[in-house]
PDB file of C-alpha atoms in Angstrom:
ATOM      1  CA  UNK A 601    -102.517-103.092 -29.090  1.00  0.00           C
ATOM      2  CA  UNK A 602    -104.729-105.188 -30.506  1.00  0.00           C
ATOM      3  CA  UNK A 603    -108.342-104.796 -31.867  1.00  0.00           C
ATOM      4  CA  UNK A 604    -109.950-106.683 -29.936  1.00  0.00           C
ATOM      5  CA  UNK A 605    -108.383-104.378 -26.753  1.00  0.00           C
ATOM      6  CA  UNK A 606    -109.662-101.550 -28.327  1.00  0.00           C
ATOM      7  CA  UNK A 607    -112.588-102.045 -29.158  1.00  0.00           C
ATOM      8  CA  UNK A 608    -113.234-104.586 -26.884  1.00  0.00           C
ATOM      9  CA  UNK A 609    -114.388-106.795 -28.990  1.00  0.00           C
ATOM     10  CA  UNK A 610    -115.614-110.444 -27.804  1.00  0.00           C
ATOM     11  CA  UNK A 611    -117.812-113.483 -29.059  1.00  0.00           C
ATOM     12  CA  UNK A 612    -118.880-116.229 -26.577  1.00  0.00           C
ATOM     13  CA  UNK A 613    -117.881-119.291 -28.479  1.00  0.00           C
ATOM     14  CA  UNK A 614    -120.212-121.272 -26.998  1.00  0.00           C
ATOM     15  CA  UNK A 615    -122.861-119.499 -28.541  1.00  0.00           C
ATOM     16  CA  UNK A 616    -121.683-118.183 -31.882  1.00  0.00           C
ATOM     17  CA  UNK A 617    -122.872-120.439 -34.790  1.00  0.00           C
ATOM     18  CA  UNK A 618    -119.872-119.137 -37.502  1.00  0.00           C
ATOM     19  CA  UNK A 619    -123.591-117.855 -39.316  1.00  0.00           C
ATOM     20  CA  UNK A 620    -121.120-114.837 -40.291  1.00  0.00           C
ATOM     21  CA  UNK A 621    -124.142-112.179 -40.595  1.00  0.00           C
ATOM     22  CA  UNK A 622    -121.571-109.779 -37.766  1.00  0.00           C
ATOM     23  CA  UNK A 623    -119.178-109.730 -40.702  1.00  0.00           C
ATOM     24  CA  UNK A 624    -121.597-109.305 -43.401  1.00  0.00           C
ATOM     25  CA  UNK A 625    -122.743-106.132 -42.095  1.00  0.00           C
ATOM     26  CA  UNK A 626    -119.411-104.340 -40.214  1.00  0.00           C
ATOM     27  CA  UNK A 627    -119.234-101.066 -42.223  1.00  0.00           C
ATOM     28  CA  UNK A 628    -115.925-100.631 -41.688  1.00  0.00           C
ATOM     29  CA  UNK A 629    -115.072-104.391 -42.870  1.00  0.00           C
ATOM     30  CA  UNK A 630    -112.588-105.129 -39.986  1.00  0.00           C
ATOM     31  CA  UNK A 631    -114.159-108.319 -38.668  1.00  0.00           C
ATOM     32  CA  UNK A 632    -113.224-111.403 -40.265  1.00  0.00           C
ATOM     33  CA  UNK A 633    -113.599-115.443 -39.777  1.00  0.00           C
ATOM     34  CA  UNK A 634    -110.356-116.505 -37.779  1.00  0.00           C
ATOM     35  CA  UNK A 635    -108.373-119.415 -38.182  1.00  0.00           C
ATOM     36  CA  UNK A 636    -110.893-121.433 -36.106  1.00  0.00           C
ATOM     37  CA  UNK A 637    -114.058-120.028 -38.191  1.00  0.00           C
ATOM     38  CA  UNK A 638    -115.255-117.720 -35.607  1.00  0.00           C
ATOM     39  CA  UNK A 639    -115.613-113.982 -36.191  1.00  0.00           C
ATOM     40  CA  UNK A 640    -112.533-111.532 -35.105  1.00  0.00           C
ATOM     41  CA  UNK A 641    -111.435-108.216 -35.081  1.00  0.00           C
ATOM     42  CA  UNK A 642    -108.493-107.790 -37.475  1.00  0.00           C
ATOM     43  CA  UNK A 643    -106.103-104.778 -37.432  1.00  0.00           C
ATOM     44  CA  UNK A 644    -106.916-100.935 -38.510  1.00  0.00           C
ATOM     45  CA  UNK A 645    -105.552 -97.719 -38.600  1.00  0.00           C
ATOM     46  CA  UNK A 646    -107.657 -95.513 -36.208  1.00  0.00           C
ATOM     47  CA  UNK A 647    -111.436 -95.467 -36.055  1.00  0.00           C
ATOM     48  CA  UNK A 648    -113.885 -94.059 -38.752  1.00  0.00           C
ATOM     49  CA  UNK A 649    -112.826 -94.559 -42.492  1.00  0.00           C
ATOM     50  CA  UNK A 650    -109.561 -96.546 -41.611  1.00  0.00           C
ATOM     51  CA  UNK A 651    -111.438 -99.311 -39.675  1.00  0.00           C
ATOM     52  CA  UNK A 652    -114.205 -99.376 -37.256  1.00  0.00           C
ATOM     53  CA  UNK A 653    -117.505 -96.975 -37.516  1.00  0.00           C
ATOM     54  CA  UNK A 654    -118.341 -97.818 -33.660  1.00  0.00           C
ATOM     55  CA  UNK A 655    -121.814 -98.784 -34.919  1.00  0.00           C
ATOM     56  CA  UNK A 656    -122.182-102.018 -33.199  1.00  0.00           C
ATOM     57  CA  UNK A 657    -124.036-103.762 -35.895  1.00  0.00           C
ATOM     58  CA  UNK A 658    -122.112-106.516 -34.557  1.00  0.00           C
ATOM     59  CA  UNK A 659    -124.238-106.692 -31.836  1.00  0.00           C
ATOM     60  CA  UNK A 660    -127.244-106.009 -32.779  1.00  0.00           C
ATOM     61  CA  UNK A 661    -127.247-108.502 -35.757  1.00  0.00           C
ATOM     62  CA  UNK A 662    -126.306-112.187 -34.076  1.00  0.00           C
ATOM     63  CA  UNK A 663    -129.263-113.644 -33.301  1.00  0.00           C
ATOM     64  CA  UNK A 664    -127.575-115.561 -30.603  1.00  0.00           C
ATOM     65  CA  UNK A 665    -126.637-112.982 -29.179  1.00  0.00           C
ATOM     66  CA  UNK A 666    -122.777-113.995 -29.040  1.00  0.00           C
ATOM     67  CA  UNK A 667    -120.733-110.744 -29.181  1.00  0.00           C
ATOM     68  CA  UNK A 668    -120.083-107.859 -27.309  1.00  0.00           C
ATOM     69  CA  UNK A 669    -118.255-104.703 -27.878  1.00  0.00           C
ATOM     70  CA  UNK A 670    -117.406-101.725 -25.932  1.00  0.00           C
ATOM     71  CA  UNK A 671    -117.995-102.742 -23.296  1.00  0.00           C
ATOM     72  CA  UNK A 672    -121.735-103.376 -24.295  1.00  0.00           C
ATOM     73  CA  UNK A 673    -123.355-106.545 -23.695  1.00  0.00           C
ATOM     74  CA  UNK A 674    -126.185-107.301 -26.101  1.00  0.00           C
ATOM     75  CA  UNK A 675    -128.848-108.397 -23.435  1.00  0.00           C
ATOM     76  CA  UNK A 676    -129.022-104.817 -22.556  1.00  0.00           C
ATOM     77  CA  UNK A 677    -129.890-104.054 -25.767  1.00  0.00           C
ATOM     78  CA  UNK A 678    -133.478-103.014 -26.491  1.00  0.00           C
ATOM     79  CA  UNK A 679    -135.566-105.912 -28.892  1.00  0.00           C
ATOM     80  CA  UNK A 680    -136.767-104.922 -31.855  1.00  0.00           C
ATOM     81  CA  UNK A 681    -140.703-103.014 -32.129  1.00  0.00           C
ATOM     82  CA  UNK A 682    -143.452-105.441 -33.050  1.00  0.00           C
ATOM     83  CA  UNK A 683    -144.850-105.637 -35.705  1.00  0.00           C
ATOM     84  CA  UNK A 684    -148.026-103.698 -35.153  1.00  0.00           C
ATOM     85  CA  UNK A 685    -145.653-100.199 -34.415  1.00  0.00           C
ATOM     86  CA  UNK A 686    -145.751 -99.147 -38.071  1.00  0.00           C
ATOM     87  CA  UNK A 687    -149.852 -98.654 -37.727  1.00  0.00           C
ATOM     88  CA  UNK A 688    -148.907 -96.563 -34.339  1.00  0.00           C
ATOM     89  CA  UNK A 689    -145.503 -94.532 -36.202  1.00  0.00           C
ATOM     90  CA  UNK A 690    -148.419 -93.554 -38.796  1.00  0.00           C
ATOM     91  CA  UNK A 691    -150.987 -92.845 -36.273  1.00  0.00           C
ATOM     92  CA  UNK A 692    -147.695 -90.547 -34.591  1.00  0.00           C
ATOM     93  CA  UNK A 693    -147.132 -88.657 -37.530  1.00  0.00           C
ATOM     94  CA  UNK A 694    -150.244 -87.939 -38.652  1.00  0.00           C
ATOM     95  CA  UNK A 695    -151.305 -86.865 -35.017  1.00  0.00           C
ATOM     96  CA  UNK A 696    -148.405 -84.459 -34.316  1.00  0.00           C
ATOM     97  CA  UNK A 697    -149.212 -81.010 -34.255  1.00  0.00           C
ATOM     98  CA  UNK A 698    -147.260 -77.762 -33.611  1.00  0.00           C
ATOM     99  CA  UNK A 699    -148.079 -76.685 -30.246  1.00  0.00           C
ATOM    100  CA  UNK A 700    -148.629 -73.155 -29.141  1.00  0.00           C
ATOM    101  CA  UNK A 701    -150.370 -73.270 -26.018  1.00  0.00           C
ATOM    102  CA  UNK A 702    -149.256 -75.211 -23.026  1.00  0.00           C
ATOM    103  CA  UNK A 703    -149.706 -75.889 -18.912  1.00  0.00           C
ATOM    104  CA  UNK A 704    -147.239 -73.800 -17.158  1.00  0.00           C
ATOM    105  CA  UNK A 705    -145.307 -76.583 -15.188  1.00  0.00           C
ATOM    106  CA  UNK A 706    -142.215 -78.755 -15.530  1.00  0.00           C
ATOM    107  CA  UNK A 707    -142.334 -81.859 -17.986  1.00  0.00           C
ATOM    108  CA  UNK A 708    -141.748 -84.914 -15.460  1.00  0.00           C
ATOM    109  CA  UNK A 709    -137.710 -85.238 -15.154  1.00  0.00           C
ATOM    110  CA  UNK A 710    -137.841 -88.781 -15.894  1.00  0.00           C
ATOM    111  CA  UNK A 711    -139.937 -88.613 -18.785  1.00  0.00           C
ATOM    112  CA  UNK A 712    -136.863 -86.288 -20.350  1.00  0.00           C
ATOM    113  CA  UNK A 713    -134.331 -88.622 -19.390  1.00  0.00           C
ATOM    114  CA  UNK A 714    -135.796 -91.635 -20.980  1.00  0.00           C
ATOM    115  CA  UNK A 715    -135.904 -89.551 -24.805  1.00  0.00           C
ATOM    116  CA  UNK A 716    -132.929 -87.935 -24.068  1.00  0.00           C
ATOM    117  CA  UNK A 717    -131.467 -91.526 -24.120  1.00  0.00           C
ATOM    118  CA  UNK A 718    -132.915 -92.547 -26.352  1.00  0.00           C
ATOM    119  CA  UNK A 719    -131.354 -89.911 -28.685  1.00  0.00           C
ATOM    120  CA  UNK A 720    -128.410 -91.271 -28.054  1.00  0.00           C
ATOM    121  CA  UNK A 721    -129.218 -93.428 -31.070  1.00  0.00           C
ATOM    122  CA  UNK A 722    -130.201 -90.590 -33.311  1.00  0.00           C
ATOM    123  CA  UNK A 723    -128.373 -91.112 -36.821  1.00  0.00           C
ATOM    124  CA  UNK A 724    -124.968 -89.307 -37.397  1.00  0.00           C
ATOM    125  CA  UNK A 725    -123.276 -88.843 -41.118  1.00  0.00           C
ATOM    126  CA  UNK A 726    -120.060 -91.626 -40.482  1.00  0.00           C
ATOM    127  CA  UNK A 727    -121.329 -92.259 -37.132  1.00  0.00           C
ATOM    128  CA  UNK A 728    -119.387 -89.284 -35.986  1.00  0.00           C
ATOM    129  CA  UNK A 729    -122.227 -88.997 -32.521  1.00  0.00           C
ATOM    130  CA  UNK A 730    -120.857 -85.550 -32.583  1.00  0.00           C
ATOM    131  CA  UNK A 731    -123.968 -83.386 -31.807  1.00  0.00           C
ATOM    132  CA  UNK A 732    -124.841 -81.905 -28.318  1.00  0.00           C
ATOM    133  CA  UNK A 733    -127.704 -81.329 -27.115  1.00  0.00           C
ATOM    134  CA  UNK A 734    -128.636 -78.255 -24.606  1.00  0.00           C
ATOM    135  CA  UNK A 735    -132.330 -78.556 -22.527  1.00  0.00           C
ATOM    136  CA  UNK A 736    -133.537 -76.308 -20.547  1.00  0.00           C
ATOM    137  CA  UNK A 737    -136.170 -78.614 -18.682  1.00  0.00           C
ATOM    138  CA  UNK A 738    -136.331 -76.188 -15.893  1.00  0.00           C
ATOM    139  CA  UNK A 739    -139.420 -73.230 -16.972  1.00  0.00           C
ATOM    140  CA  UNK A 740    -138.073 -70.780 -14.450  1.00  0.00           C
ATOM    141  CA  UNK A 741    -134.887 -71.107 -16.010  1.00  0.00           C
ATOM    142  CA  UNK A 742    -136.466 -70.629 -19.221  1.00  0.00           C
ATOM    143  CA  UNK A 743    -138.311 -67.332 -18.451  1.00  0.00           C
ATOM    144  CA  UNK A 744    -135.218 -65.978 -17.412  1.00  0.00           C
ATOM    145  CA  UNK A 745    -133.413 -66.667 -21.144  1.00  0.00           C
ATOM    146  CA  UNK A 746    -136.998 -65.398 -22.455  1.00  0.00           C
ATOM    147  CA  UNK A 747    -136.858 -61.892 -20.686  1.00  0.00           C
ATOM    148  CA  UNK A 748    -133.262 -61.340 -21.875  1.00  0.00           C
ATOM    149  CA  UNK A 749    -133.984 -62.253 -25.848  1.00  0.00           C
ATOM    150  CA  UNK A 750    -138.076 -60.992 -25.342  1.00  0.00           C
ATOM    151  CA  UNK A 751    -136.845 -57.966 -24.102  1.00  0.00           C
ATOM    152  CA  UNK A 752    -134.158 -57.027 -26.926  1.00  0.00           C
ATOM    153  CA  UNK A 753    -136.275 -58.606 -29.547  1.00  0.00           C
ATOM    154  CA  UNK A 754    -139.528 -56.137 -28.310  1.00  0.00           C
ATOM    155  CA  UNK A 755    -136.721 -53.257 -28.059  1.00  0.00           C
ATOM    156  CA  UNK A 756    -135.491 -53.625 -31.565  1.00  0.00           C
ATOM    157  CA  UNK A 757    -138.663 -53.754 -33.099  1.00  0.00           C
ATOM    158  CA  UNK A 758    -139.425 -50.339 -31.899  1.00  0.00           C
ATOM    159  CA  UNK A 759    -136.586 -49.013 -33.999  1.00  0.00           C
ATOM    160  CA  UNK A 760    -137.694 -51.442 -36.910  1.00  0.00           C
ATOM    161  CA  UNK A 761    -134.593 -53.574 -36.163  1.00  0.00           C
ATOM    162  CA  UNK A 762    -135.150 -57.215 -37.405  1.00  0.00           C
ATOM    163  CA  UNK A 763    -133.818 -60.958 -37.610  1.00  0.00           C
ATOM    164  CA  UNK A 764    -132.392 -61.630 -41.216  1.00  0.00           C
ATOM    165  CA  UNK A 765    -135.691 -63.232 -42.176  1.00  0.00           C
ATOM    166  CA  UNK A 766    -138.143 -60.955 -40.556  1.00  0.00           C
ATOM    167  CA  UNK A 767    -139.611 -57.504 -41.443  1.00  0.00           C
ATOM    168  CA  UNK A 768    -142.226 -54.869 -40.142  1.00  0.00           C
ATOM    169  CA  UNK A 769    -144.915 -57.031 -41.838  1.00  0.00           C
ATOM    170  CA  UNK A 770    -143.969 -60.429 -40.027  1.00  0.00           C
ATOM    171  CA  UNK A 771    -143.568 -59.608 -37.102  1.00  0.00           C
ATOM    172  CA  UNK A 772    -147.235 -57.159 -37.052  1.00  0.00           C
ATOM    173  CA  UNK A 773    -148.424 -60.857 -37.714  1.00  0.00           C
ATOM    174  CA  UNK A 774    -146.387 -62.602 -35.014  1.00  0.00           C
ATOM    175  CA  UNK A 775    -147.488 -59.639 -32.667  1.00  0.00           C
ATOM    176  CA  UNK A 776    -151.524 -60.584 -33.881  1.00  0.00           C
ATOM    177  CA  UNK A 777    -151.096 -64.173 -33.007  1.00  0.00           C
ATOM    178  CA  UNK A 778    -149.848 -63.407 -29.155  1.00  0.00           C
ATOM    179  CA  UNK A 779    -152.470 -61.901 -28.301  1.00  0.00           C
ATOM    180  CA  UNK A 780    -154.673 -65.347 -29.529  1.00  0.00           C
ATOM    181  CA  UNK A 781    -153.096 -67.803 -30.593  1.00  0.00           C
ATOM    182  CA  UNK A 782    -149.623 -68.145 -28.723  1.00  0.00           C
ATOM    183  CA  UNK A 783    -150.575 -67.006 -25.457  1.00  0.00           C
ATOM    184  CA  UNK A 784    -148.582 -64.144 -25.024  1.00  0.00           C
ATOM    185  CA  UNK A 785    -145.655 -65.283 -25.994  1.00  0.00           C
ATOM    186  CA  UNK A 786    -144.718 -65.090 -30.289  1.00  0.00           C
ATOM    187  CA  UNK A 787    -140.819 -65.816 -29.095  1.00  0.00           C
ATOM    188  CA  UNK A 788    -141.434 -69.499 -27.259  1.00  0.00           C
ATOM    189  CA  UNK A 789    -144.744 -69.879 -27.814  1.00  0.00           C
ATOM    190  CA  UNK A 790    -145.174 -70.188 -24.079  1.00  0.00           C
ATOM    191  CA  UNK A 791    -142.971 -73.537 -24.442  1.00  0.00           C
ATOM    192  CA  UNK A 792    -141.751 -73.759 -21.034  1.00  0.00           C
ATOM    193  CA  UNK A 793    -139.039 -75.909 -21.872  1.00  0.00           C
ATOM    194  CA  UNK A 794    -136.323 -75.902 -25.097  1.00  0.00           C
ATOM    195  CA  UNK A 795    -134.070 -79.029 -26.834  1.00  0.00           C
ATOM    196  CA  UNK A 796    -131.614 -77.376 -28.807  1.00  0.00           C
ATOM    197  CA  UNK A 797    -129.005 -79.963 -30.804  1.00  0.00           C
ATOM    198  CA  UNK A 798    -125.655 -78.269 -32.377  1.00  0.00           C
ATOM    199  CA  UNK A 799    -122.661 -78.862 -33.182  1.00  0.00           C
ATOM    200  CA  UNK A 800    -119.065 -77.573 -34.275  1.00  0.00           C
ATOM    201  CA  UNK A 801    -118.735 -77.255 -37.885  1.00  0.00           C
ATOM    202  CA  UNK A 802    -115.839 -78.098 -39.525  1.00  0.00           C
ATOM    203  CA  UNK A 803    -113.941 -78.156 -42.940  1.00  0.00           C
ATOM    204  CA  UNK A 804    -115.635 -80.470 -45.021  1.00  0.00           C
ATOM    205  CA  UNK A 805    -117.781 -82.277 -43.184  1.00  0.00           C
ATOM    206  CA  UNK A 806    -119.455 -78.638 -41.912  1.00  0.00           C
ATOM    207  CA  UNK A 807    -122.267 -79.830 -44.026  1.00  0.00           C
ATOM    208  CA  UNK A 808    -122.552 -83.193 -42.294  1.00  0.00           C
ATOM    209  CA  UNK A 809    -122.845 -80.774 -38.694  1.00  0.00           C
ATOM    210  CA  UNK A 810    -125.923 -79.020 -39.762  1.00  0.00           C
ATOM    211  CA  UNK A 811    -127.414 -82.467 -41.280  1.00  0.00           C
ATOM    212  CA  UNK A 812    -126.933 -84.283 -38.162  1.00  0.00           C
ATOM    213  CA  UNK A 813    -128.464 -81.174 -35.576  1.00  0.00           C
ATOM    214  CA  UNK A 814    -131.581 -81.076 -38.167  1.00  0.00           C
ATOM    215  CA  UNK A 815    -132.349 -85.133 -37.875  1.00  0.00           C
ATOM    216  CA  UNK A 816    -131.451 -85.181 -33.897  1.00  0.00           C
ATOM    217  CA  UNK A 817    -134.382 -82.016 -33.853  1.00  0.00           C
ATOM    218  CA  UNK A 818    -137.002 -84.473 -36.017  1.00  0.00           C
ATOM    219  CA  UNK A 819    -136.502 -87.321 -33.867  1.00  0.00           C
ATOM    220  CA  UNK A 820    -136.445 -85.472 -30.274  1.00  0.00           C
ATOM    221  CA  UNK A 821    -140.134 -83.874 -31.773  1.00  0.00           C
ATOM    222  CA  UNK A 822    -141.475 -87.498 -32.547  1.00  0.00           C
ATOM    223  CA  UNK A 823    -139.828 -88.729 -29.338  1.00  0.00           C
ATOM    224  CA  UNK A 824    -141.641 -85.754 -26.832  1.00  0.00           C
ATOM    225  CA  UNK A 825    -145.140 -86.537 -28.956  1.00  0.00           C
ATOM    226  CA  UNK A 826    -144.707 -90.259 -28.761  1.00  0.00           C
ATOM    227  CA  UNK A 827    -144.808 -89.305 -24.736  1.00  0.00           C
ATOM    228  CA  UNK A 828    -147.601 -87.312 -24.907  1.00  0.00           C
ATOM    229  CA  UNK A 829    -146.093 -84.290 -25.011  1.00  0.00           C
ATOM    230  CA  UNK A 830    -146.395 -80.865 -27.019  1.00  0.00           C
ATOM    231  CA  UNK A 831    -144.172 -79.795 -28.865  1.00  0.00           C
ATOM    232  CA  UNK A 832    -143.039 -76.926 -31.739  1.00  0.00           C
ATOM    233  CA  UNK A 833    -140.068 -76.621 -34.233  1.00  0.00           C
ATOM    234  CA  UNK A 834    -138.531 -73.318 -34.258  1.00  0.00           C
ATOM    235  CA  UNK A 835    -136.107 -71.248 -36.369  1.00  0.00           C
ATOM    236  CA  UNK A 836    -137.412 -67.260 -34.683  1.00  0.00           C
ATOM    237  CA  UNK A 837    -136.173 -67.825 -31.529  1.00  0.00           C
ATOM    238  CA  UNK A 838    -132.725 -69.230 -32.686  1.00  0.00           C
ATOM    239  CA  UNK A 839    -132.226 -65.942 -35.000  1.00  0.00           C
ATOM    240  CA  UNK A 840    -133.296 -63.693 -32.576  1.00  0.00           C
ATOM    241  CA  UNK A 841    -130.692 -64.991 -29.894  1.00  0.00           C
ATOM    242  CA  UNK A 842    -128.028 -65.581 -32.121  1.00  0.00           C
ATOM    243  CA  UNK A 843    -128.369 -61.978 -34.199  1.00  0.00           C
ATOM    244  CA  UNK A 844    -130.195 -59.835 -31.388  1.00  0.00           C
ATOM    245  CA  UNK A 845    -130.081 -60.907 -28.126  1.00  0.00           C
ATOM    246  CA  UNK A 846    -126.266 -61.708 -26.614  1.00  0.00           C
ATOM    247  CA  UNK A 847    -127.246 -61.942 -23.887  1.00  0.00           C
ATOM    248  CA  UNK A 848    -129.332 -64.588 -24.532  1.00  0.00           C
ATOM    249  CA  UNK A 849    -127.131 -66.365 -26.254  1.00  0.00           C
ATOM    250  CA  UNK A 850    -124.606 -66.278 -23.066  1.00  0.00           C
ATOM    251  CA  UNK A 851    -127.140 -67.921 -21.176  1.00  0.00           C
ATOM    252  CA  UNK A 852    -127.721 -71.098 -23.246  1.00  0.00           C
ATOM    253  CA  UNK A 853    -123.948 -71.204 -23.072  1.00  0.00           C
ATOM    254  CA  UNK A 854    -123.761 -73.098 -26.905  1.00  0.00           C
ATOM    255  CA  UNK A 855    -120.137 -72.138 -28.720  1.00  0.00           C
ATOM    256  CA  UNK A 856    -120.187 -69.524 -31.176  1.00  0.00           C
ATOM    257  CA  UNK A 857    -119.224 -71.915 -33.239  1.00  0.00           C
ATOM    258  CA  UNK A 858    -121.913 -74.257 -32.849  1.00  0.00           C
ATOM    259  CA  UNK A 859    -124.360 -74.671 -35.312  1.00  0.00           C
ATOM    260  CA  UNK A 860    -127.597 -74.020 -33.946  1.00  0.00           C
ATOM    261  CA  UNK A 861    -130.502 -73.273 -36.708  1.00  0.00           C
ATOM    262  CA  UNK A 862    -133.607 -74.650 -34.707  1.00  0.00           C
ATOM    263  CA  UNK A 863    -135.353 -75.418 -31.525  1.00  0.00           C
ATOM    264  CA  UNK A 864    -137.905 -77.724 -30.127  1.00  0.00           C
ATOM    265  CA  UNK A 865    -140.543 -75.986 -27.553  1.00  0.00           C
ATOM    266  CA  UNK A 866    -141.937 -78.922 -25.169  1.00  0.00           C
ATOM    267  CA  UNK A 867    -143.981 -79.118 -22.419  1.00  0.00           C
ATOM    268  CA  UNK A 868    -147.337 -81.110 -21.603  1.00  0.00           C
ATOM    269  CA  UNK A 869    -150.077 -79.097 -24.142  1.00  0.00           C
ATOM    270  CA  UNK A 870    -152.619 -77.084 -22.662  1.00  0.00           C
ATOM    271  CA  UNK A 871    -155.456 -78.059 -25.726  1.00  0.00           C
ATOM    272  CA  UNK A 872    -155.291 -81.992 -26.729  1.00  0.00           C
ATOM    273  CA  UNK A 873    -156.408 -82.963 -30.644  1.00  0.00           C
ATOM    274  CA  UNK A 874    -158.755 -85.721 -31.075  1.00  0.00           C
ATOM    275  CA  UNK A 875    -157.887 -86.585 -34.142  1.00  0.00           C
ATOM    276  CA  UNK A 876    -155.262 -86.037 -36.721  1.00  0.00           C
ATOM    277  CA  UNK A 877    -155.578 -84.262 -39.954  1.00  0.00           C
ATOM    278  CA  UNK A 878    -156.186 -85.094 -43.735  1.00  0.00           C
ATOM    279  CA  UNK A 879    -153.147 -83.780 -45.580  1.00  0.00           C
ATOM    280  CA  UNK A 880    -153.193 -84.607 -49.436  1.00  0.00           C
ATOM    281  CA  UNK A 881    -149.523 -84.739 -50.655  1.00  0.00           C
ATOM    282  CA  UNK A 882    -149.783 -86.967 -53.955  1.00  0.00           C
ATOM    283  CA  UNK A 883    -148.928 -84.132 -56.383  1.00  0.00           C
ATOM    284  CA  UNK A 884    -145.564 -83.983 -54.700  1.00  0.00           C
ATOM    285  CA  UNK A 885    -144.831 -87.704 -54.894  1.00  0.00           C
ATOM    286  CA  UNK A 886    -143.043 -89.293 -57.321  1.00  0.00           C
ATOM    287  CA  UNK A 887    -143.439 -92.750 -57.839  1.00  0.00           C
ATOM    288  CA  UNK A 888    -141.091 -95.293 -60.658  1.00  0.00           C
ATOM    289  CA  UNK A 889    -142.611 -98.266 -61.071  1.00  0.00           C
ATOM    290  CA  UNK A 890    -141.740-100.485 -63.998  1.00  0.00           C
ATOM    291  CA  UNK A 891    -139.839 -97.462 -65.637  1.00  0.00           C
ATOM    292  CA  UNK A 892    -143.369 -95.297 -65.940  1.00  0.00           C
ATOM    293  CA  UNK A 893    -143.305 -92.190 -63.941  1.00  0.00           C
TER     294      UNK A 893
END
C-alpha cells in the first residue's frame, strides 16, 4: 500500500504553487518534491518516529489550500484568530477565577460539545492523542457520584482517616469553608459538572501521559472560561475517589491503570466578577537580555 493510500495525502495541482512550505514544516520529513516538482508523500515504515506524525501541518500551512490528508479538507479548517486575539487572551487569563459557587442547572449541551470538539486540537507529546476525556455533564448523575464519594469521605474523617495530602487541620479548614465559600460542598465546590482528562500510563512514556492530561485540563479550563462558564481545577476530589471511595471510582468508569490527577468542576457561575485581579510575579520572572540576567 502506497503512502498516499495510508495517509490519503492529496495535492490539488491546479492550486499548488510548489512553494515548499509543506515540505519545510513536515515533522516526520516524509514529504518531498516529486519528479514534477509537486509535493508527494514518500515511503515510511510506520506512523510516529519512523514516519508521518499525523500532525496535519501540511494541510494547515498551505497558502493555497491545495493539500488534503486523512480525508481532511482545508476548506473545513478554522481560520487563524484575528490580530487582536492576544488582547482578549490576556483578559481571559486575568479574569478567570476558581469558581466555588454555581447555579444548580445543566450547561447547554451545545456549549459543552463545542468545547470538547475544540479539545481535539489540544497538544500531546509526540502527537500521540491518547488522552481520554470523561465528562459528567448531567448534574443529577454527578450528584450520585458526589453522594458515594462524600459519604465515604465524611465517614472516614470521623475516624481521622484522610487522603494522603490531608489531615485533621486541612479537613477542618475545608469544613469551615463548606459553610461559607463552598456552598455546602467541600468536595466538588457545588459544581454541576466534571471534566477529567485521563490516559493509560505505559513504560517510558508514562510521564508524557501525565503531562498530556495536565495540558488537556488547562486547555479545557480556559475554553470553558472563554464561553462564560465558571471553573475550578481540583485535585482533592480525585484523591478521595481513588484512595477512599471505590464505589465512586466505579461509577466514573475510568480504568484503574489510567492517570487522573485533576478534575475541572464547571457550570454557570452564581456570582460573576466585575474585573480581573492584579498579581505581581515580577520577582519570579527571569529574562536574559544581551547576556545579562
